[in-house]
Amino acid sequence: MKYPRVILFIFGLVLSFSVPAFANNLQITNVSLDERRMHSSTVLAVVKFDISWDSSWRNTTNYDAVWLVFKTCIGSCSQLYTHSLVYTDSIYGVKSSVGTNEDLEFAGGGTGVTGIFLQRSSSGTGTVSSKDVKVTIAPGATATQNIIVKVIGIEMVYIPQGPFYAGDGGSGTTGSLVKTTTTYDPWYIASEAAIRTTAVSTGSFFYRTGGSSGEFTTGSIFTIPAEFPKGYDAFYCMKYEVTEGQYADFINSLSTTYQTNRDITSGNGTTTGKGTDNVLKRNTMSISGGTATTSRTDRAMSWISWADLAAYFDWVGLRPMTELEYEKIARGDAAALIGEYAWGSSTSITAGVTFSGSPEDGNETFTTASANANYNVTTFSQGDDFLGTQYAQGPVRAGIFAAASSTRTTSGAGYYGPMELSGNVSERVVTIGNTTGTSFFAVNGDGTLNSLSGYEGNALQLGWPGTPDYGERGVDGSTGAGAGFKGGHYFVGASYLKISDRSQTASNDGFRSASGTSAYGGRGVRSLSPPTLPTCGNETIEPPEQCDTPQGQWPVTGCPDPMNDTCDPSTCVCVSFAI
């Protein structure tokens, strides 16, 4: 496998260098700043680069893409990398270009946007490449300052709009969503409209608990607001779980102050995590002197908390996925199958045991016949096992089960193409299982993290789970309420890997210190039409928690007094105000 690249280029100096970009098979090379122009007090710079990635596709159902964001550091670059907005429209005589491959297109562009998708414009499969791609950015520099640009590319998959089933139709899958307990038919999600759960004898949305502390009980009646992403609308999803290399590059773009709350190796009271620079459960991350390194860049990242994952998503312009979106990504629009895994079968599951060779160099596969998942505390042979016992169990590289001749079953792929949705490391999701989860507003990350003293490096998106009242802390490491897990991971049994298993979907574990955190990982998504947080005068309302008390039955515990509040209380919405 070719290692992908993130390129840094210093404009104005004859110097360029590169570090790994860590997205499976993605290469971004030959980065330069083609030109810069002044408009009033704004400097615009054109970033030019070559790009290629393997196993690309576009068909009548969906397609893959690369999400591109741009980080810049000005002058001597002794400080934090900052996010640069993207301009794909023609502006001030400068226009972005897809380069030499005219069969590509930009998507999600505009004037002053967070990032841009690059994808096929017509049907095709195989390797994609283009030279001299040009993207205009606003780096925040003067006309003469040196600019260091970091181009971040993440492989994504387009998930099309359409209805789907949530729940697998079986009584034996823990917490699987059903219409009623008489038929056990799954929920049918036919729009993004609000969902009101119903009693067992009526309606189409009966709630079964997964058994987590603080979760709604079986038969609870509550509302999933229209703003909560249910998976019906189109969105993009990361093709692979976040890798060690991607997380290391994230850390290396932060100042040492920002790194403190995101350092899994330090063992400090806020972050805990792995607590060592040594290899532990196959995680090779080391952070020393403000520099993060990893010897296995494409291995799925582990030991990360909800706050870590949220910060990474905010930094790259993505957001957390919901548990309903997870089921859409894995199952697609196919009929539900009782007990099915992400590859659409309820029986064809085999743990990878023996690697194809030693060491694991990014090209390794499993020689175990029919292997398509990493689960059940498998002890590996070959691979990196010669390096010691800490390499024997843990996450494997992203996309390891895919090959040129793979089927969906043998590669372990979800319906639309994302890999390792069942097993390896956990998929962190926003739950429908408690009011904190259903309060989620799916705004996308904006590339900028919290700068408040003591909370530097936190995601700062109001409406994301883990944001305390008033919101100034951002997504704090002290809570993971509203988030949970789907898809199982490397040290649990097969039942947890089922698409509709909800035994941990409302599990409230925001820390890295609890048992099992060596399997905490995840992947992000991006909304195409994100909602706008409601406002009250000049204040932003956070979180927008839907009440279950009908309009007119005030007061409601935790809600503002409608007689004294300046917001229009025409609907029953619990709010707190962010400063």
Coordinates of C-alpha atoms in Angstrom, one line a residue:
M1 CA 0.0 0.0 0.0
K2 CA 1.2 3.5 -0.7
Y3 CA 1.3 5.8 2.3
P4 CA -0.8 8.9 1.9
R5 CA 0.7 12.3 2.4
V6 CA -0.1 15.6 4.0
I7 CA 2.1 18.3 2.6
L8 CA 3.4 21.4 4.2
F9 CA 4.8 24.2 2.0
I10 CA 6.4 27.4 3.2
F11 CA 5.5 30.2 0.7
G12 CA 8.3 32.6 0.2
L13 CA 11.1 30.2 1.2
V14 CA 12.6 27.5 -1.0
L15 CA 11.6 24.7 1.4
S16 CA 8.9 22.1 1.4
F17 CA 8.5 18.9 3.3
S18 CA 5.9 16.2 3.9
V19 CA 4.6 14.0 6.7
P20 CA 2.1 11.1 6.4
A21 CA -1.5 12.0 6.0
F22 CA -2.9 8.7 7.2
A23 CA -6.0 8.0 5.1
N24 CA -5.8 4.6 3.5
N25 CA -4.3 4.7 -0.1
L26 CA -4.7 8.5 -0.4
Q27 CA -1.8 10.5 -1.8
I28 CA -1.6 14.3 -1.7
T29 CA 1.8 15.4 -3.1
N30 CA 3.6 18.3 -4.7
V31 CA 1.9 21.0 -2.7
S32 CA 2.8 24.6 -3.4
L33 CA 1.2 28.0 -3.2
D34 CA 0.6 29.0 -6.8
E35 CA -0.1 32.6 -6.1
R36 CA -1.5 35.0 -3.6
R37 CA -3.6 38.1 -4.1
M38 CA -4.7 41.0 -1.9
H39 CA -8.3 42.2 -1.9
S40 CA -8.7 45.1 0.5
S41 CA -7.1 43.7 3.7
T42 CA -7.8 40.0 2.8
V43 CA -5.0 37.8 1.4
L44 CA -6.2 34.9 -0.8
A45 CA -3.7 32.1 -1.7
V46 CA -4.1 29.4 -4.3
V47 CA -2.9 26.0 -3.1
K48 CA -1.8 23.7 -5.9
F49 CA -1.3 19.9 -5.4
D50 CA -1.5 16.5 -7.0
I51 CA -3.9 13.9 -5.6
S52 CA -4.7 10.2 -6.1
W53 CA -6.5 7.5 -4.3
D54 CA -7.2 3.8 -5.0
S55 CA -10.5 1.8 -5.1
S56 CA -12.6 4.8 -6.0
W57 CA -16.0 4.4 -7.4
R58 CA -19.2 6.1 -8.6
N59 CA -22.3 4.2 -9.6
T60 CA -26.1 4.8 -9.7
T61 CA -26.3 4.3 -5.9
N62 CA -23.4 6.3 -4.4
Y63 CA -19.8 7.2 -4.6
D64 CA -16.7 7.9 -2.7
A65 CA -14.9 11.3 -2.3
V66 CA -12.0 13.0 -0.5
W67 CA -12.8 15.7 2.0
L68 CA -10.2 18.4 1.9
V69 CA -9.4 21.0 4.6
F70 CA -6.5 23.4 4.8
K71 CA -4.5 24.4 7.9
T72 CA -2.1 27.3 7.9
C73 CA 0.7 28.5 10.1
I74 CA 2.1 32.0 9.6
G75 CA 5.7 33.2 10.0
S76 CA 8.0 30.9 12.1
C77 CA 5.1 28.6 12.8
S78 CA 5.8 28.3 16.5
Q79 CA 2.1 28.5 17.3
L80 CA -1.2 26.7 16.6
Y81 CA -2.2 25.9 13.0
T82 CA -5.3 27.8 12.2
H83 CA -8.1 26.8 9.8
S84 CA -8.3 28.5 6.4
L85 CA -11.7 28.9 4.7
V86 CA -12.0 27.7 1.1
Y87 CA -13.2 29.7 -1.9
T88 CA -14.2 27.5 -4.9
D89 CA -16.3 30.2 -6.6
S90 CA -14.6 32.6 -8.9
I91 CA -13.5 35.5 -6.5
Y92 CA -11.3 38.5 -7.2
G93 CA -10.2 36.8 -10.5
V94 CA -9.1 33.6 -8.8
K95 CA -11.0 30.3 -9.3
S96 CA -10.4 26.8 -7.9
S97 CA -9.8 24.0 -10.3
V98 CA -10.0 20.1 -10.2
G99 CA -6.8 19.9 -12.2
T100 CA -5.9 17.7 -15.1
N101 CA -8.6 15.1 -14.5
E102 CA -11.7 16.7 -15.9
D103 CA -13.8 13.7 -14.7
L104 CA -13.6 15.0 -11.2
E105 CA -15.8 17.7 -9.5
F106 CA -15.9 19.7 -6.4
A107 CA -18.9 19.4 -4.1
G108 CA -20.0 21.4 -1.1
G109 CA -18.0 24.4 -2.2
G110 CA -18.8 28.1 -2.2
T111 CA -17.4 31.3 -0.7
G112 CA -15.7 31.0 2.7
V113 CA -16.6 27.4 3.4
T114 CA -14.9 25.0 5.9
G115 CA -13.7 22.5 3.3
I116 CA -14.4 20.9 -0.1
F117 CA -15.2 17.4 -1.4
L118 CA -13.4 16.2 -4.5
Q119 CA -15.1 13.3 -6.2
R120 CA -15.9 11.6 -9.5
S121 CA -18.4 13.4 -11.7
S122 CA -19.5 10.3 -13.7
S123 CA -19.6 6.5 -13.3
G124 CA -16.3 4.6 -12.9
T125 CA -14.1 2.5 -10.6
G126 CA -10.4 2.2 -9.8
T127 CA -7.6 4.6 -9.0
V128 CA -8.3 8.3 -9.4
S129 CA -5.6 10.8 -9.9
S130 CA -5.3 14.5 -10.9
K131 CA -2.4 16.9 -11.2
D132 CA -2.4 20.6 -10.5
V133 CA -5.6 20.7 -8.4
K134 CA -6.1 24.3 -7.3
V135 CA -8.0 25.5 -4.2
T136 CA -8.2 29.1 -3.1
I137 CA -8.0 29.7 0.6
A138 CA -7.9 32.7 3.0
P139 CA -4.8 31.9 5.2
G140 CA -5.0 35.0 7.4
A141 CA -1.6 36.3 6.5
T142 CA -0.3 39.6 5.2
A143 CA 1.0 40.0 1.7
T144 CA 4.6 39.3 2.7
Q145 CA 4.5 36.8 5.5
N146 CA 5.6 33.2 5.1
I147 CA 2.7 30.8 5.0
I148 CA 3.0 27.1 5.9
V149 CA 0.0 25.1 4.5
K150 CA -1.1 21.7 5.6
V151 CA -3.5 19.9 3.3
I152 CA -5.7 17.4 5.1
G153 CA -7.5 14.7 3.0
I154 CA -10.0 12.2 4.4
E155 CA -11.6 9.5 2.3
M156 CA -15.4 9.7 2.6
V157 CA -18.4 7.9 1.2
Y158 CA -21.6 9.6 0.1
I159 CA -24.7 8.2 1.8
P160 CA -27.8 9.0 -0.4
Q161 CA -31.1 10.3 0.7
G162 CA -33.8 7.6 1.1
P163 CA -35.8 5.5 3.5
F164 CA -34.4 2.5 5.5
Y165 CA -35.1 0.2 8.4
A166 CA -33.7 0.7 11.9
G167 CA -33.9 -2.5 13.9
D168 CA -33.4 -6.0 12.5
G169 CA -36.9 -7.5 13.2
G170 CA -35.7 -9.8 15.9
S171 CA -36.6 -10.1 19.6
G172 CA -33.1 -11.5 20.4
T173 CA -31.0 -8.5 19.4
T174 CA -30.6 -6.4 22.5
G175 CA -32.5 -3.1 22.3
S176 CA -33.3 -3.6 18.6
L177 CA -35.9 -1.0 17.6
V178 CA -39.4 -2.4 16.8
K179 CA -42.8 -1.2 15.8
T180 CA -44.5 -3.3 18.5
T181 CA -43.4 -6.2 20.7
T182 CA -46.1 -8.3 18.9
T183 CA -44.6 -8.3 15.5
Y184 CA -41.0 -7.0 16.2
D185 CA -41.0 -5.4 12.7
P186 CA -38.2 -2.7 12.6
W187 CA -38.7 1.0 12.5
Y188 CA -39.2 2.4 9.0
I189 CA -37.5 5.8 8.7
A190 CA -39.2 7.5 5.7
S191 CA -38.2 11.2 6.4
E192 CA -36.4 13.5 8.8
A193 CA -39.7 14.5 10.5
A194 CA -39.9 14.3 14.3
I195 CA -40.6 10.8 15.6
R196 CA -42.8 10.2 18.6
T197 CA -42.4 6.9 20.3
T198 CA -45.6 5.0 21.0
A199 CA -47.1 2.5 23.4
V200 CA -46.9 -1.1 22.5
S201 CA -50.3 -1.5 21.1
T202 CA -50.3 1.6 18.8
G203 CA -48.1 3.4 16.3
S204 CA -44.9 2.4 14.6
F205 CA -42.1 3.4 16.9
F206 CA -41.9 1.4 20.1
Y207 CA -38.7 1.9 22.2
R208 CA -36.7 -1.1 23.6
T209 CA -34.0 -0.2 26.1
G210 CA -30.4 -1.5 25.7
G211 CA -30.0 -1.5 29.4
S212 CA -27.6 1.4 30.0
S213 CA -27.8 3.5 33.1
G214 CA -29.9 6.6 32.6
E215 CA -31.4 5.3 29.3
F216 CA -35.1 5.5 28.5
T217 CA -36.9 2.4 29.7
T218 CA -38.7 0.0 27.4
G219 CA -42.0 1.5 26.3
S220 CA -41.0 5.1 27.1
I221 CA -42.8 7.8 25.2
F222 CA -40.6 10.6 24.0
T223 CA -39.9 12.7 20.9
I224 CA -36.9 12.5 18.6
P225 CA -36.9 16.1 17.1
A226 CA -36.9 16.9 13.4
E227 CA -33.4 18.4 13.9
F228 CA -32.0 15.1 15.1
P229 CA -30.4 13.3 12.1
K230 CA -32.2 10.1 11.4
G231 CA -30.3 9.0 8.4
Y232 CA -32.9 9.7 5.8
D233 CA -31.3 12.8 4.4
A234 CA -28.0 12.5 2.4
F235 CA -24.7 13.0 4.1
Y236 CA -21.1 11.9 3.9
C237 CA -19.4 9.3 6.1
M238 CA -15.7 8.5 6.7
K239 CA -14.7 5.4 4.7
Y240 CA -12.5 4.2 7.6
E241 CA -12.2 4.7 11.3
V242 CA -9.9 7.5 12.5
T243 CA -6.3 6.2 12.4
E244 CA -3.3 6.7 14.6
G245 CA -1.7 8.7 11.9
Q246 CA -4.7 11.0 11.5
Y247 CA -4.8 11.6 15.2
A248 CA -1.0 12.2 15.4
D249 CA -1.3 14.8 12.6
F250 CA -4.1 16.5 14.6
I251 CA -1.9 16.6 17.7
N252 CA 1.0 18.0 15.7
S253 CA -1.1 20.9 14.4
L254 CA -1.9 22.1 18.0
S255 CA 0.2 24.1 20.4
T256 CA 1.4 22.4 23.5
T257 CA -1.3 24.1 25.5
Y258 CA -4.0 22.7 23.2
Q259 CA -2.4 19.3 23.2
T260 CA -2.8 18.9 27.0
N261 CA -6.5 18.0 26.9
R262 CA -6.0 15.7 23.9
D263 CA -2.9 13.8 25.0
I264 CA -3.8 10.1 25.5
T265 CA -0.3 9.3 26.7
S266 CA 0.0 11.7 29.6
G267 CA -2.2 10.1 32.2
N268 CA -3.3 13.4 33.6
G269 CA -6.5 13.7 35.5
T270 CA -8.5 15.2 32.6
T271 CA -7.4 12.8 29.8
T272 CA -6.0 9.6 31.4
G273 CA -6.2 7.3 28.4
K274 CA -3.3 5.0 27.6
G275 CA -1.2 6.9 30.1
T276 CA 2.1 5.9 28.6
D277 CA 4.3 6.4 25.5
N278 CA 4.8 2.7 25.3
V279 CA 2.8 0.4 23.1
L280 CA -0.3 -0.8 24.9
K281 CA -2.9 -3.0 23.2
R282 CA -1.3 -2.3 19.8
N283 CA -1.6 1.5 20.1
T284 CA 1.8 2.9 19.1
M285 CA 1.1 6.6 19.8
S286 CA 3.9 8.5 21.6
I287 CA 3.8 12.2 22.4
S288 CA 7.1 13.8 23.5
G289 CA 8.2 17.4 23.5
G290 CA 5.0 18.5 21.7
T291 CA 5.4 16.0 18.9
A292 CA 3.2 13.0 18.3
T293 CA 4.6 9.9 16.5
T294 CA 3.3 6.6 15.6
S295 CA 4.9 3.6 14.0
R296 CA 1.6 2.3 12.6
T297 CA 0.0 5.2 10.8
D298 CA -2.9 3.3 9.3
R299 CA -3.9 1.4 12.4
A300 CA -7.3 2.4 13.8
M301 CA -6.9 4.9 16.6
S302 CA -7.8 3.7 20.2
W303 CA -7.8 5.0 23.7
I304 CA -9.7 8.2 22.7
S305 CA -12.5 9.7 24.7
W306 CA -15.7 11.2 23.4
A307 CA -14.1 14.7 23.9
D308 CA -11.0 13.6 21.9
L309 CA -13.1 12.3 19.1
A310 CA -15.4 15.4 19.1
A311 CA -12.3 17.7 19.0
Y312 CA -10.9 15.8 16.0
F313 CA -14.2 16.1 14.2
D314 CA -14.5 19.8 14.9
W315 CA -10.9 20.3 13.7
V316 CA -11.5 18.6 10.3
G317 CA -15.0 20.0 9.8
L318 CA -17.0 16.8 10.4
R319 CA -19.4 15.9 13.2
P320 CA -20.5 12.8 15.2
M321 CA -22.9 10.4 13.6
T322 CA -26.1 9.3 15.3
E323 CA -27.1 5.7 16.0
L324 CA -29.8 5.9 13.3
E325 CA -27.3 7.1 10.8
Y326 CA -25.1 4.2 11.7
E327 CA -27.8 1.7 10.8
K328 CA -28.4 3.5 7.5
I329 CA -24.7 3.4 6.6
A330 CA -24.5 -0.3 7.4
R331 CA -27.8 -1.6 6.2
G332 CA -28.6 0.8 3.4
D333 CA -32.1 0.6 1.9
A334 CA -32.1 -3.2 2.1
A335 CA -34.7 -5.2 4.1
A336 CA -33.7 -5.9 7.6
L337 CA -32.3 -9.3 8.4
I338 CA -32.4 -10.7 12.0
G339 CA -29.0 -10.6 13.6
E340 CA -27.2 -9.2 10.6
Y341 CA -23.7 -7.7 10.7
A342 CA -22.5 -4.7 8.7
W343 CA -21.8 -6.9 5.6
G344 CA -25.5 -8.0 5.4
S345 CA -25.2 -11.5 6.7
S346 CA -26.2 -13.0 10.1
T347 CA -23.9 -16.0 9.9
S348 CA -20.8 -15.2 7.8
I349 CA -18.4 -13.9 10.5
T350 CA -14.8 -15.0 10.9
A351 CA -12.1 -13.4 13.1
G352 CA -8.8 -12.6 11.5
V353 CA -6.0 -14.5 13.3
T354 CA -2.9 -14.9 11.2
F355 CA -1.3 -11.9 9.4
S356 CA 0.2 -12.3 5.9
G357 CA 3.7 -11.5 7.1
S358 CA 5.9 -9.6 9.5
P359 CA 6.1 -6.7 10.3
E360 CA 2.8 -5.0 9.7
D361 CA 4.0 -2.4 7.1
G362 CA 0.6 -1.1 5.8
N363 CA 0.3 -3.9 3.2
E364 CA -0.6 -6.7 5.6
T365 CA -3.7 -8.7 5.3
F366 CA -5.1 -11.8 7.1
T367 CA -4.4 -15.2 5.7
T368 CA -7.2 -16.7 7.9
A369 CA -9.8 -18.1 5.5
S370 CA -12.9 -15.9 5.1
A371 CA -11.7 -13.4 7.8
N372 CA -13.9 -10.3 7.8
A373 CA -13.9 -8.9 11.3
N374 CA -11.6 -8.2 14.3
Y375 CA -13.5 -9.3 17.5
N376 CA -13.7 -11.8 20.4
V377 CA -10.3 -11.0 21.9
T378 CA -8.4 -12.7 19.1
T379 CA -4.7 -13.3 19.8
F380 CA -2.8 -12.6 16.6
S381 CA 0.0 -14.5 15.0
Q382 CA 2.6 -13.2 12.6
G383 CA 2.3 -9.5 12.0
D384 CA 3.9 -7.5 14.8
D385 CA 3.7 -10.3 17.4
F386 CA 7.5 -10.7 17.4
L387 CA 7.7 -7.2 19.0
G388 CA 6.1 -8.3 22.2
T389 CA 2.8 -9.3 24.0
Q390 CA 1.4 -5.8 23.7
Y391 CA 1.0 -6.4 19.9
A392 CA -1.0 -9.6 20.3
Q393 CA -4.4 -8.1 20.8
G394 CA -6.0 -4.8 19.7
P395 CA -7.0 -2.8 16.6
V396 CA -5.8 -3.5 13.1
R397 CA -5.2 -1.3 10.1
A398 CA -8.1 0.5 8.4
G399 CA -9.5 -1.5 5.4
I400 CA -7.5 -4.6 6.2
F401 CA -10.2 -7.0 5.0
A402 CA -10.7 -5.4 1.6
A403 CA -9.0 -6.8 -1.5
A404 CA -9.3 -6.4 -5.3
S405 CA -11.5 -9.5 -5.5
S406 CA -13.5 -8.9 -2.3
T407 CA -17.2 -9.1 -2.0
R408 CA -19.2 -7.2 0.6
T409 CA -19.2 -10.2 2.9
T410 CA -15.5 -11.0 2.6
S411 CA -14.4 -7.4 3.0
G412 CA -16.7 -6.8 6.0
A413 CA -18.0 -3.6 4.3
G414 CA -21.3 -1.8 5.0
Y415 CA -23.9 -1.4 2.3
Y416 CA -22.5 1.8 1.0
G417 CA -18.8 1.0 1.3
P418 CA -17.5 2.1 4.7
M419 CA -15.2 -0.5 6.3
E420 CA -15.0 -2.1 9.8
L421 CA -18.4 -0.9 10.9
S422 CA -18.6 -4.2 12.8
G423 CA -15.6 -4.9 15.1
N424 CA -12.1 -3.5 15.4
V425 CA -12.8 -0.3 17.4
S426 CA -16.1 1.0 18.6
E427 CA -18.2 3.4 16.6
R428 CA -19.1 6.3 18.8
V429 CA -22.6 7.5 18.1
V430 CA -25.2 10.0 19.4
T431 CA -27.9 8.0 21.1
I432 CA -31.7 8.3 20.9
G433 CA -31.8 6.7 24.3
N434 CA -31.8 9.7 26.6
T435 CA -32.8 13.4 26.4
T436 CA -29.1 14.6 26.2
G437 CA -28.7 12.5 23.0
T438 CA -32.0 13.6 21.4
S439 CA -31.0 17.2 22.1
F440 CA -28.2 16.9 19.5
F441 CA -28.0 19.6 16.8
A442 CA -26.0 18.2 13.9
V443 CA -23.9 21.3 13.1
N444 CA -20.7 20.5 11.3
G445 CA -17.3 21.3 12.8
D446 CA -15.8 24.6 11.7
G447 CA -12.1 23.7 12.0
T448 CA -11.5 25.8 15.1
L449 CA -11.2 24.6 18.7
N450 CA -11.8 26.2 22.1
S451 CA -9.2 28.7 23.3
L452 CA -10.7 29.3 26.8
S453 CA -8.0 28.9 29.4
G454 CA -8.1 25.4 30.9
Y455 CA -10.3 24.1 28.1
E456 CA -8.0 24.6 25.1
G457 CA -8.4 22.0 22.4
N458 CA -12.0 21.1 23.1
A459 CA -14.6 20.9 20.4
L460 CA -16.6 24.1 20.5
Q461 CA -19.9 23.2 18.9
L462 CA -23.0 24.0 20.9
G463 CA -25.6 21.2 20.6
W464 CA -23.0 18.4 20.6
P465 CA -23.2 15.9 23.5
G466 CA -20.7 16.5 26.3
T467 CA -21.1 20.3 26.2
P468 CA -22.0 21.5 29.7
D469 CA -24.5 24.3 30.4
Y470 CA -23.5 27.7 29.0
G471 CA -21.2 25.9 26.5
E472 CA -18.0 27.9 27.1
R473 CA -16.0 24.8 28.0
G474 CA -16.9 23.1 24.7
V475 CA -17.2 19.3 24.6
D476 CA -15.6 18.7 28.0
G477 CA -13.7 15.5 29.0
S478 CA -15.9 15.2 32.1
T479 CA -18.9 13.7 30.3
G480 CA -20.0 11.5 27.4
A481 CA -23.7 11.8 28.2
G482 CA -25.7 11.6 25.1
A483 CA -23.2 9.4 23.3
G484 CA -22.7 5.7 23.1
F485 CA -21.3 2.8 21.1
K486 CA -22.3 0.7 18.1
G487 CA -20.7 -2.0 16.1
G488 CA -18.7 -3.8 18.8
H489 CA -14.9 -4.0 18.9
Y490 CA -11.9 -6.3 19.1
F491 CA -12.5 -7.7 22.6
V492 CA -16.3 -8.4 22.6
G493 CA -18.3 -11.3 21.2
A494 CA -20.2 -11.4 18.0
S495 CA -23.5 -10.3 19.4
Y496 CA -22.2 -6.8 19.9
L497 CA -21.2 -6.5 16.2
K498 CA -24.8 -6.8 15.0
I499 CA -26.0 -3.7 13.2
S500 CA -29.1 -3.3 15.5
D501 CA -27.5 -4.3 18.8
R502 CA -28.1 -1.4 21.2
S503 CA -26.6 -2.9 24.4
Q504 CA -24.1 0.0 24.6
T505 CA -25.8 2.6 22.5
A506 CA -26.6 4.8 25.4
S507 CA -23.6 3.9 27.5
N508 CA -22.5 7.1 29.3
D509 CA -18.7 6.8 29.3
G510 CA -16.9 9.9 28.3
F511 CA -13.6 9.1 29.9
R512 CA -10.6 7.1 28.6
S513 CA -9.9 5.5 32.0
A514 CA -12.7 3.0 32.3
S515 CA -12.2 -0.7 31.5
G516 CA -12.2 -1.3 27.7
T517 CA -11.1 2.1 26.5
S518 CA -8.3 0.5 24.4
A519 CA -11.2 -0.2 22.0
Y520 CA -12.6 3.4 21.9
G521 CA -12.4 4.8 18.4
G522 CA -14.8 6.1 15.8
R523 CA -15.5 7.9 12.6
G524 CA -17.2 11.2 11.6
V525 CA -19.8 12.3 9.1
R526 CA -20.7 15.6 7.5
S527 CA -24.2 17.0 7.0
L528 CA -25.0 18.5 3.6
S529 CA -27.8 20.8 5.0
P530 CA -26.9 21.2 8.7
P531 CA -29.5 22.9 11.0
T532 CA -29.1 26.3 12.5
L533 CA -29.0 26.5 16.3
P534 CA -32.0 28.5 17.6
T535 CA -31.4 31.9 19.1
C536 CA -33.1 34.0 21.8
G537 CA -32.2 37.6 21.2
N538 CA -28.5 37.8 21.0
E539 CA -28.0 34.5 22.8
T540 CA -27.6 31.0 21.3
I541 CA -29.9 28.3 22.8
E542 CA -28.0 25.2 24.0
P543 CA -29.0 22.4 24.1
P544 CA -32.3 22.5 22.2
E545 CA -33.9 19.8 24.2
Q546 CA -37.4 18.7 23.1
C547 CA -39.9 18.5 26.0
D548 CA -42.5 15.9 26.4
T549 CA -45.0 18.1 28.2
P550 CA -47.6 19.5 25.8
Q551 CA -47.7 23.2 25.1
G552 CA -49.6 25.1 27.8
Q553 CA -48.7 22.7 30.6
W554 CA -46.1 24.9 32.3
P555 CA -43.9 25.1 34.3
V556 CA -41.7 22.2 33.0
T557 CA -38.7 21.3 35.1
G558 CA -35.6 22.7 33.5
C559 CA -37.4 24.9 31.0
P560 CA -37.5 28.7 31.1
D561 CA -40.6 30.4 32.3
P562 CA -42.5 31.4 29.2
M563 CA -44.0 34.4 30.9
N564 CA -40.6 35.9 31.6
D565 CA -38.5 34.6 28.7
T566 CA -38.1 36.6 25.5
C567 CA -38.2 33.5 23.3
D568 CA -41.5 32.6 21.6
P569 CA -42.8 29.6 23.6
S570 CA -45.1 28.5 20.9
T571 CA -43.5 25.1 21.1
C572 CA -42.4 23.2 24.1
V573 CA -38.6 23.4 24.0
C574 CA -36.3 23.2 27.0
V575 CA -33.3 25.6 26.7
S576 CA -30.3 26.9 28.6
F577 CA -28.4 29.9 27.4
A578 CA -24.9 29.9 26.1
I579 CA -22.7 32.9 27.0

